[in-house]
Every structure is written in structure tokens, then in C-alpha cells.
CSV table of C-alpha atoms in Angstrom, one decimal:
chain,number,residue,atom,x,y,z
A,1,UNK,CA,-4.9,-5.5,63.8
A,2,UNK,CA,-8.6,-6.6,63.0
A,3,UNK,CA,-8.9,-8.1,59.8
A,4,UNK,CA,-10.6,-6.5,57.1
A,5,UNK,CA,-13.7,-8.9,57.7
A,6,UNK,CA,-14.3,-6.5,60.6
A,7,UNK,CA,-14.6,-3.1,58.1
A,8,UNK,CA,-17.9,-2.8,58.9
A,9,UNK,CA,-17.0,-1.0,62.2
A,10,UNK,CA,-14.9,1.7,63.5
A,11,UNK,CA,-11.9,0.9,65.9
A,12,UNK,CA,-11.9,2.7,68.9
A,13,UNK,CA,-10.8,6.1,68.9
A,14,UNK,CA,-11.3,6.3,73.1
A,15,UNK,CA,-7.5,5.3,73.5
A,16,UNK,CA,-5.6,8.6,74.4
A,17,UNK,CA,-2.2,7.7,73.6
A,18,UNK,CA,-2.3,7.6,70.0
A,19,UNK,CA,-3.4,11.5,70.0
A,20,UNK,CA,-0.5,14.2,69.6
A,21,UNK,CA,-0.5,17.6,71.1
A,22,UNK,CA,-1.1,18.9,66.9
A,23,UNK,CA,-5.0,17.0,67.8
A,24,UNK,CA,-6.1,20.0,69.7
A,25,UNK,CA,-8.9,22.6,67.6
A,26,UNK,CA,-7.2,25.5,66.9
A,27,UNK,CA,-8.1,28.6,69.2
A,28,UNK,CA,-10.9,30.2,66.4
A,29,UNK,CA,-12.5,26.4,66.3
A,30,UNK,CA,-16.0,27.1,64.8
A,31,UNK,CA,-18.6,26.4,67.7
A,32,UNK,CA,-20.1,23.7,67.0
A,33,UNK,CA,-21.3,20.6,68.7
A,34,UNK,CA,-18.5,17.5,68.7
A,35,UNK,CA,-18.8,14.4,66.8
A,36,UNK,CA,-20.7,11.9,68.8
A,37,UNK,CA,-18.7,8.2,68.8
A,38,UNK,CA,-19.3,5.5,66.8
A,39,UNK,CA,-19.5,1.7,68.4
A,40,UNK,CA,-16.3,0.3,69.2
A,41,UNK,CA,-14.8,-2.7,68.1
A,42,UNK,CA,-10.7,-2.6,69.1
A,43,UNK,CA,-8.5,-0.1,70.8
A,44,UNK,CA,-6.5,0.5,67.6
A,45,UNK,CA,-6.1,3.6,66.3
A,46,UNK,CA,-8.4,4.8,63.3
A,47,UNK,CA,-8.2,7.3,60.7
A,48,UNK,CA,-10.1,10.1,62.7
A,49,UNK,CA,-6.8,10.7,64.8
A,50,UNK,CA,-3.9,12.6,65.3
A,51,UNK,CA,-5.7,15.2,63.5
A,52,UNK,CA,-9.1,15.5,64.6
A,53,UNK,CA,-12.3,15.6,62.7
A,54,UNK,CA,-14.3,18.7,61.7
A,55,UNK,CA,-17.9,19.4,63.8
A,56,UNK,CA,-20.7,19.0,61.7
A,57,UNK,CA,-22.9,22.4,61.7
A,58,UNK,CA,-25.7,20.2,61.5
A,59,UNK,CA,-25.5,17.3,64.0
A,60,UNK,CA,-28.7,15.4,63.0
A,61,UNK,CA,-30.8,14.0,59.5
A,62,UNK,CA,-33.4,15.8,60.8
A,63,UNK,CA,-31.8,19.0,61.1
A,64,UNK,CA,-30.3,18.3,57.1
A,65,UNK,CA,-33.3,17.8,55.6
A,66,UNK,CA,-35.2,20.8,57.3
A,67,UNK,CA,-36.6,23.5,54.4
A,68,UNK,CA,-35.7,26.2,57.2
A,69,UNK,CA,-32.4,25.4,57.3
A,70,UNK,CA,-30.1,28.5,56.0
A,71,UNK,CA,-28.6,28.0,52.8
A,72,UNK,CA,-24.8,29.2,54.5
A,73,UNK,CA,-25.2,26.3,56.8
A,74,UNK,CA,-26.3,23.4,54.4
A,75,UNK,CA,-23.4,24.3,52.1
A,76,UNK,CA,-20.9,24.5,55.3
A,77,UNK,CA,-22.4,21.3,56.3
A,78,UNK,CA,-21.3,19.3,53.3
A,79,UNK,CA,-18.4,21.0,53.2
A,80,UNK,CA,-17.6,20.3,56.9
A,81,UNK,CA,-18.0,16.5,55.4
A,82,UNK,CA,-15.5,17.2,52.4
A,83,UNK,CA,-12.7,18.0,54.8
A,84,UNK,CA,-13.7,15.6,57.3
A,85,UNK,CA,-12.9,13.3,54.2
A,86,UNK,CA,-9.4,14.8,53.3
A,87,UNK,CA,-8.6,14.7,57.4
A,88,UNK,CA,-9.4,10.9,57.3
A,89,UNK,CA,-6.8,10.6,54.4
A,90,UNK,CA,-4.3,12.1,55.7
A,91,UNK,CA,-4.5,10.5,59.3
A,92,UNK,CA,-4.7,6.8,57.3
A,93,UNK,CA,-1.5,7.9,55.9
A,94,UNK,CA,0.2,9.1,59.2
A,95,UNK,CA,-1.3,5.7,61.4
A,96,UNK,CA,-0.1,3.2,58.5
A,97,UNK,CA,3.2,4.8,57.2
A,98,UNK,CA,5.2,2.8,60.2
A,99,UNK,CA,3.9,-0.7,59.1
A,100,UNK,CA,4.3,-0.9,55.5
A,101,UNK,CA,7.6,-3.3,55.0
A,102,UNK,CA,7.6,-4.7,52.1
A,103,UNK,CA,8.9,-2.5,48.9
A,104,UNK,CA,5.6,-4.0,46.8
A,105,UNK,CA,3.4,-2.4,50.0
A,106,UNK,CA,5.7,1.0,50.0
A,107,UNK,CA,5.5,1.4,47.0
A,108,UNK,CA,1.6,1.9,46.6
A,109,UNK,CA,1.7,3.4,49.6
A,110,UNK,CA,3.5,6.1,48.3
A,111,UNK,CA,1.5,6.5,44.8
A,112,UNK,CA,-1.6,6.3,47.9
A,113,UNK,CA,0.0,9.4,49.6
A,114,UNK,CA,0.0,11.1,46.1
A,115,UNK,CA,-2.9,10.1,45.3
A,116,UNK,CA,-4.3,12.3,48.7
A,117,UNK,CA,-1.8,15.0,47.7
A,118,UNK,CA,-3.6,15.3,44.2
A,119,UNK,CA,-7.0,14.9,46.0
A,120,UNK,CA,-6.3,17.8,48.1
A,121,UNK,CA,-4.8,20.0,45.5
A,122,UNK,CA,-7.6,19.5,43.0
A,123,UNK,CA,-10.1,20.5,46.0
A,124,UNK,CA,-8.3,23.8,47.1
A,125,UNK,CA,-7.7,25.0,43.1
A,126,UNK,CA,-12.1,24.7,42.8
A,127,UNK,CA,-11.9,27.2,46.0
A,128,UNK,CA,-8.9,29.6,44.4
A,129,UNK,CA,-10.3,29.0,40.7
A,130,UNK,CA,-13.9,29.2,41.0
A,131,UNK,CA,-15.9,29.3,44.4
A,132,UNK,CA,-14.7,31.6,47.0
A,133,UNK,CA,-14.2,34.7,44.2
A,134,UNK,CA,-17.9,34.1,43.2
A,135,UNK,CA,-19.1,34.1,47.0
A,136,UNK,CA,-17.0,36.9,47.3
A,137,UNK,CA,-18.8,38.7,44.6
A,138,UNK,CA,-22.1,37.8,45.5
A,139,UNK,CA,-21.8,39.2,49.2
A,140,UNK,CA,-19.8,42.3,47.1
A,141,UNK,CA,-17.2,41.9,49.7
A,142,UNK,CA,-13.5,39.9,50.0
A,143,UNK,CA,-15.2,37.6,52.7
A,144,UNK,CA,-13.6,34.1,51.5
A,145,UNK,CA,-10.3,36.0,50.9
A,146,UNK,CA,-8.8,35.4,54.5
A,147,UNK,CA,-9.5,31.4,53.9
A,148,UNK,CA,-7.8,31.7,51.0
A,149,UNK,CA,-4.5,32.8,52.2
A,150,UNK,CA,-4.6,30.1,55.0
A,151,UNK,CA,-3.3,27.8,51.5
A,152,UNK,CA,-0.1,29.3,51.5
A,153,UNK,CA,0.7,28.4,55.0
A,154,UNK,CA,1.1,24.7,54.2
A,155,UNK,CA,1.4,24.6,50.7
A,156,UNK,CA,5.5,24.2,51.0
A,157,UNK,CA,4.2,21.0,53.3
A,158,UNK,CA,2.2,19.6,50.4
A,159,UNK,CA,4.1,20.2,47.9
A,160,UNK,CA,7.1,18.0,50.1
A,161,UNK,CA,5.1,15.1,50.9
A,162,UNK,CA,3.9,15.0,47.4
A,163,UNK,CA,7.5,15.4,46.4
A,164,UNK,CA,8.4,12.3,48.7
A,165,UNK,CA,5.7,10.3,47.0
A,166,UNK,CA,7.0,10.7,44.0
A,167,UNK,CA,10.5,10.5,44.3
A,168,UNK,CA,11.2,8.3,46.7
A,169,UNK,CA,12.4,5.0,45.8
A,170,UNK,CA,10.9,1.8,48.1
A,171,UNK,CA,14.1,0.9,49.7
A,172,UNK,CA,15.2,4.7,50.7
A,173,UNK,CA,11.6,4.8,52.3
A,174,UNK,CA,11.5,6.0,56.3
A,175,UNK,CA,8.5,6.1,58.1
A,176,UNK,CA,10.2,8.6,60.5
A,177,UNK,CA,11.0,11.0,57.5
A,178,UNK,CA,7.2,10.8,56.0
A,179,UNK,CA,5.8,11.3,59.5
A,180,UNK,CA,7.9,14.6,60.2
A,181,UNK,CA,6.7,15.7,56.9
A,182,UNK,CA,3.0,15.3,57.3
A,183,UNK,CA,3.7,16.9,61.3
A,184,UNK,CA,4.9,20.3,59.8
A,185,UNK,CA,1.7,21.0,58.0
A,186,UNK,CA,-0.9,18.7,59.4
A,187,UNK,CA,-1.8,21.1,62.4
A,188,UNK,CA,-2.1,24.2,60.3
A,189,UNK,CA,-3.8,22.2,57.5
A,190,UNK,CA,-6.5,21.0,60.0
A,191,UNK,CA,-7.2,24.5,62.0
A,192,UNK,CA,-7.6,26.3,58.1
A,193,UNK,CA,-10.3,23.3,57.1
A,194,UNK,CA,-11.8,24.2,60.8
A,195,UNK,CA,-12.0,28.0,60.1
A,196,UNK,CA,-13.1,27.8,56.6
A,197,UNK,CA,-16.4,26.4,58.2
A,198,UNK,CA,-16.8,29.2,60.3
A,199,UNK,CA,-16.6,31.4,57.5
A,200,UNK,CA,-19.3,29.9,55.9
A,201,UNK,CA,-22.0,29.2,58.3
A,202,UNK,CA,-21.4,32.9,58.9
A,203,UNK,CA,-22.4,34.2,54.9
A,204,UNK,CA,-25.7,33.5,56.1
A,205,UNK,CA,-27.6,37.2,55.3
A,206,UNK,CA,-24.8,38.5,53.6
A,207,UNK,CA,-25.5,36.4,50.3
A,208,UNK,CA,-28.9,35.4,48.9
A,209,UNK,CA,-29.6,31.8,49.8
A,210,UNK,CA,-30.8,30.9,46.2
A,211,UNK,CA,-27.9,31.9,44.5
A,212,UNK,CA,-25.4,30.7,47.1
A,213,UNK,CA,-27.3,27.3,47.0
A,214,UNK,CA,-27.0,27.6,42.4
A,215,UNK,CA,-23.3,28.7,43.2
A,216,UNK,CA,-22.5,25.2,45.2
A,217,UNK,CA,-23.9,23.3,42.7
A,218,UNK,CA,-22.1,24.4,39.9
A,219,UNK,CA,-18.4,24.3,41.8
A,220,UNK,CA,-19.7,20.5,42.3
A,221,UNK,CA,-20.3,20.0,38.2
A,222,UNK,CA,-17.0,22.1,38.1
A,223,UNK,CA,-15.2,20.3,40.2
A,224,UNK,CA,-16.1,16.5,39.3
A,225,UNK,CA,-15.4,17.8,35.3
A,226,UNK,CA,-12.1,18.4,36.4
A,227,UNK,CA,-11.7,15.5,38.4
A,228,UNK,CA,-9.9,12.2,37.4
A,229,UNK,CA,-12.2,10.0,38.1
A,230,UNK,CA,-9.9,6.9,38.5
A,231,UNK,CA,-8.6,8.8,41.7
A,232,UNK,CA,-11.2,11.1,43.0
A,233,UNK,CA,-13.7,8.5,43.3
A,234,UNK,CA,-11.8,5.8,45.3
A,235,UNK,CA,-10.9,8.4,47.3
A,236,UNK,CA,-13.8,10.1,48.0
A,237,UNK,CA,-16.1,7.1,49.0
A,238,UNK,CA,-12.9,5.1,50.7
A,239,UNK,CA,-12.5,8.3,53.0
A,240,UNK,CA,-16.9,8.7,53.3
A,241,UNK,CA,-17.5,6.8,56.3
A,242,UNK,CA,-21.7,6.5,56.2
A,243,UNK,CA,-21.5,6.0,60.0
A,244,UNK,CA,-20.2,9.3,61.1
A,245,UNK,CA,-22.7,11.3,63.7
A,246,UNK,CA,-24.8,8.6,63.6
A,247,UNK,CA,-25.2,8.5,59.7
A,248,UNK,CA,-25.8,11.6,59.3
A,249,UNK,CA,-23.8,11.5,56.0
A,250,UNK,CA,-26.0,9.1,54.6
A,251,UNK,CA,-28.2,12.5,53.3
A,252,UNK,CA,-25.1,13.6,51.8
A,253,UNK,CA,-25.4,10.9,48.9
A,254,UNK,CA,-23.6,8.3,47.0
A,255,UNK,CA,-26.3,7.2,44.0
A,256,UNK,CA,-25.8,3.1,43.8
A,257,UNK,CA,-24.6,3.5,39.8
A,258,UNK,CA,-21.9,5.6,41.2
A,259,UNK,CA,-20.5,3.0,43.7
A,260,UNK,CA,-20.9,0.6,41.0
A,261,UNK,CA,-19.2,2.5,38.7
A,262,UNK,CA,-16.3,2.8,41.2
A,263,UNK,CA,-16.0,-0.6,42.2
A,264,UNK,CA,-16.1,-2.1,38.6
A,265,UNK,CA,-14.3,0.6,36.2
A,266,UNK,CA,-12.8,3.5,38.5
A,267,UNK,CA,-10.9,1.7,41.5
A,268,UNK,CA,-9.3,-0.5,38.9
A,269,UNK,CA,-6.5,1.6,37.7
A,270,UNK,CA,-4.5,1.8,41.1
A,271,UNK,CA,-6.5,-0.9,43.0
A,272,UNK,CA,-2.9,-2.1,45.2
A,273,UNK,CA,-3.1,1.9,46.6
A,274,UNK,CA,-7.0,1.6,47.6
A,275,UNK,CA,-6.2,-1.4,50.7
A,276,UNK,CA,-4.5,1.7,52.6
A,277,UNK,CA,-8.1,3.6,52.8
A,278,UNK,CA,-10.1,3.5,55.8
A,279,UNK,CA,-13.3,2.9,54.1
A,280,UNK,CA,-14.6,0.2,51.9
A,281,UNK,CA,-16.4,0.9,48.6
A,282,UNK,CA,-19.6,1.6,50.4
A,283,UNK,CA,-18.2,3.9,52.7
A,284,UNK,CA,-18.2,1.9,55.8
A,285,UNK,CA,-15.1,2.3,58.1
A,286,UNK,CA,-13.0,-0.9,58.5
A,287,UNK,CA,-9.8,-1.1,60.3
A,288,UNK,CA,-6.3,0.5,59.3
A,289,UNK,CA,-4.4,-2.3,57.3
A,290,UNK,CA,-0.4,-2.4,57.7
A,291,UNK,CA,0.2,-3.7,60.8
A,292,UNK,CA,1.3,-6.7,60.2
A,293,UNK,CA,1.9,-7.9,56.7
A,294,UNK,CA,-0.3,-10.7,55.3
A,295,UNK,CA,-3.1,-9.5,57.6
A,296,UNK,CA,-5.5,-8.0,54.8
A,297,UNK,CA,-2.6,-6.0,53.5
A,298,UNK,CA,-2.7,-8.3,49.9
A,299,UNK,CA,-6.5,-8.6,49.7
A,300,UNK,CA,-8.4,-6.4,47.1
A,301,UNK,CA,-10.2,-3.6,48.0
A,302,UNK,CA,-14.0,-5.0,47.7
A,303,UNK,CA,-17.1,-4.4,49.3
């Protein structure tokens, strides 16, 4: 495993024996142009497989920052990158949960795996709570409604993986056991991110750009005033990666006083969980640590 001097670039994702049948888009997938590939660096496995990353509406910086760009699709564009985000948290978990050995490493590797659980949960209860119903009554129709029951078909599956986290002490830990847990939902979980996509590129002349554009800003004040912000941050910019379609995140912003603010004050509280995320604290993939123990797996999480 590359050391975490290489985190600047992505591991190779062209090996086809780490995927699993479960990487497949599901049959609605959104139509939308693929990721194109980062540079390689190793043939290890990364954190954008076995589940596979969302397609971008937008594929290109020039086509984000274009004034005649729909409203529907800027919003399903970042959004597209939200769950690309949660996707790369959950593969990190699923590619790393065979090599931690040590109870020390299992045992933030665990409050890690809640930590993802609670990252997710707190991003599905701003769509229940307080954005799809107002899309739904700004097109004066249930359009977000079929999005929203997706939840419930792998909610059980979140709820036991956070339950594992939680209650599972270090020496009772089994790879096997966390792996199956994250396989009964983590297909399902990936074609409902996929869909919901869809769904919103598609409220394009059914809702008034303005006010669909006033609505996303607000469930992003909501949401980051409900956030903890000694999780949600670590996670959100370890999970970023700036280098995805070519940088084409890199219009999707993190302002410099907020990765300051994260290195120095927020990634403190549970700094042992942040070595298991697949970005550093500027975003920038670096390879999976775990594999072998001593190799990056004690260093702190630093840019």
C-alpha cells in the first residue's frame, strides 16, 4: 500500500477484480456522461469502488459556471457531488475493513463507520425534513415523493451497520460480518443516490429556477446549522476529492478559512477516525490506509 506521502494522487481504479457484481448502475441510471479517470499511481483499489460513483450532469467548469445553465441541473450537479461524497465513504469503509488488526485501529475504525452512518442520516433527514416537501410544493405536485420512499429500502441496513459500530467491541470485530452488512444495502443505497439525480435534473420547467435556486440555499444554511461540525466537516472535505472530472469540483467550493478551521479546531475531536478517509484536509485523494499496519495507519491526518 502507497504511503500516505503519495495522497496527492488517486490509485488506480482500472483493476477489474476488486469490483463486485453490486458496482453495476442500476437499470433507471440517469443518462449522463461517465466520470472521466484520474492519473494513476498503483493498482490498489480506491474509494470509488465496489460501488460506483454518480455521473456528474455537468461534466466540465465551463459548463458549471455557464448563466444558461438550468437551475434543476446546477442543483442536481452539486448534489450528484454530495452523494458521490457519501459513496466514497462508504467504499473507504468496505476496502479498509479487512486490514484493520489492531483493537486501537478497530476501534476508530468503527466510531469512523459511525461517524459515515451519522453523516448519511443527518443528509437524508434535510431531504425528509425540509427540501423535497418544499420542491414538492413549489412544482404543486408529490414529484420528490418517489425519492423519498427509496429511504426505507435500506434504512434497516443503516441502522445495522450503525448498530455494529456502536456496539461492537474491538476483539469480537469481523471484517466478514461488517462487509456482509454494508453488501445488503450498498447496492440499493447507490441505485436511490443515482435516481434521485434523475429526478432532479428533470424539475427543470416544472419549478421556477429562482426559487428552486433560494430553496437550495436555504437547505444548505439548514443543513450545516444542524450539523456537528466536529464530524461533518472532516467528513465532508476527507470524502471531496478536488480532482474528480478533471476538477470540476473545484467550483463547488471549500473557502480556505473553512479548511483552516477544520484542520485546526474541527478534525481534532476524533482525529484517530480521520486516517481511514480517502481524502486529505484539502480534498486531494491519497491512498486507502490499513493494509499493512505501521504503513501510515498511526500518522495524523494532515495536509
Amino acid at each position: 500500500m502507497a504511503s500516505s506521502q503519495t495522497s496527492t494522487l488517486r490509485p488506480s481504479t482500472s483493476t477489474s477484480t476488486t469490483k463486485m457484481s453490486t458496482t453495476s448502475p442500476s437499470s433507471q441510471d440517469h443518462q449522463l456522461p461517465e466520470p472521466s479517470k484520474s492519473p494513476s499511481l498503483t493498482a490498489a483499489a480506491w474509494a470509488d469502488t465496489p460501488y460506483a460513483l454518480i455521473p456528474t450532469p455537468l461534466p466540465s467548469q465551463s459548463a458549471y459556471t455557464s448563466p444558461t445553465i438550468p437551475a434543476a441541473s446546477l442543483i442536481a450537479h452539486e448534489m450528484s457531488h454530495l452523494h458521490c461524497m457519501l459513496l466514497r465513504g462508504l467504499n473507504s469503509l468496505y476496502q479498509q475493513a479487512p486490514h484493520v488488526q489492531t483493537e486501537s485501529s478497530i476501534a476508530s475504525f468503527l466510531q469512523y463507520g459511525n461517524h459515515w452512518c451519522t453523516t448519511l442520516n443527518h443528509h437524508h433527514a434535510t431531504e425528509e425534513t425540509f427540501l423535497f416537501p418544499r420542491i414538492d410544493a413549489l412544482a404543486g405536485e408529490a414529484l420528490m415523493t418517489p425519492n423519498l420512499a427509496q429511504h426505507l429500502t435500506f434504512e434497516a441496513g443503516i441502522e445495522a451497520l450503525d448498530h455494529y459500530c456502536l456496539t461492537t467491541d474491538p476483539s469480537a470485530y469481523s471484517s466478514q460480518d461488517f462487509r456482509g452488512i454494508i453488501e445488503s444495502f450498498g447496492s440499493t443505497l447507490r441505485a436511490h443516490l443515482n435516481d434521485e439525480i434523475g429526478t432532479l435534473v428533470a424539475l427543470d420547467g416544472k419549478v421556477d429556477g429562482d426559487k428552486l435556486k433560494a430553496l437550495w440555499r436555504a437547505s444548505s444554511l439548514h443543513a450545516r446549522s444542524k450539523t456537528d461540525k466536529n464530524i461533518g466537516l472532516p467528513m465532508i472535505i476527507g470524502t471531496y476529492d478536488v480532482t474528480y472530472q478533471g476538477g470540476a469540483l473545484s467550483e463547488f467550493n471549500l473557502p480556505i478559512v473553512l479548511l483552516w478551521a477544520n484542520e485546526w479546531v474541527y478534525s481534532r475531536k476524533w482525529a484517530d477516525c480521520w486516517r481511514f478517509l480517502p481524502c486529505d484536509t484539502r480534498g486531494r485523494p491519497r491512498a486507502l490506509v490499513g493494509a499493512e499496519e505501521g504503513t501510515g495507519m498511526k500518522e495524523r491526518w494532515k495536509m
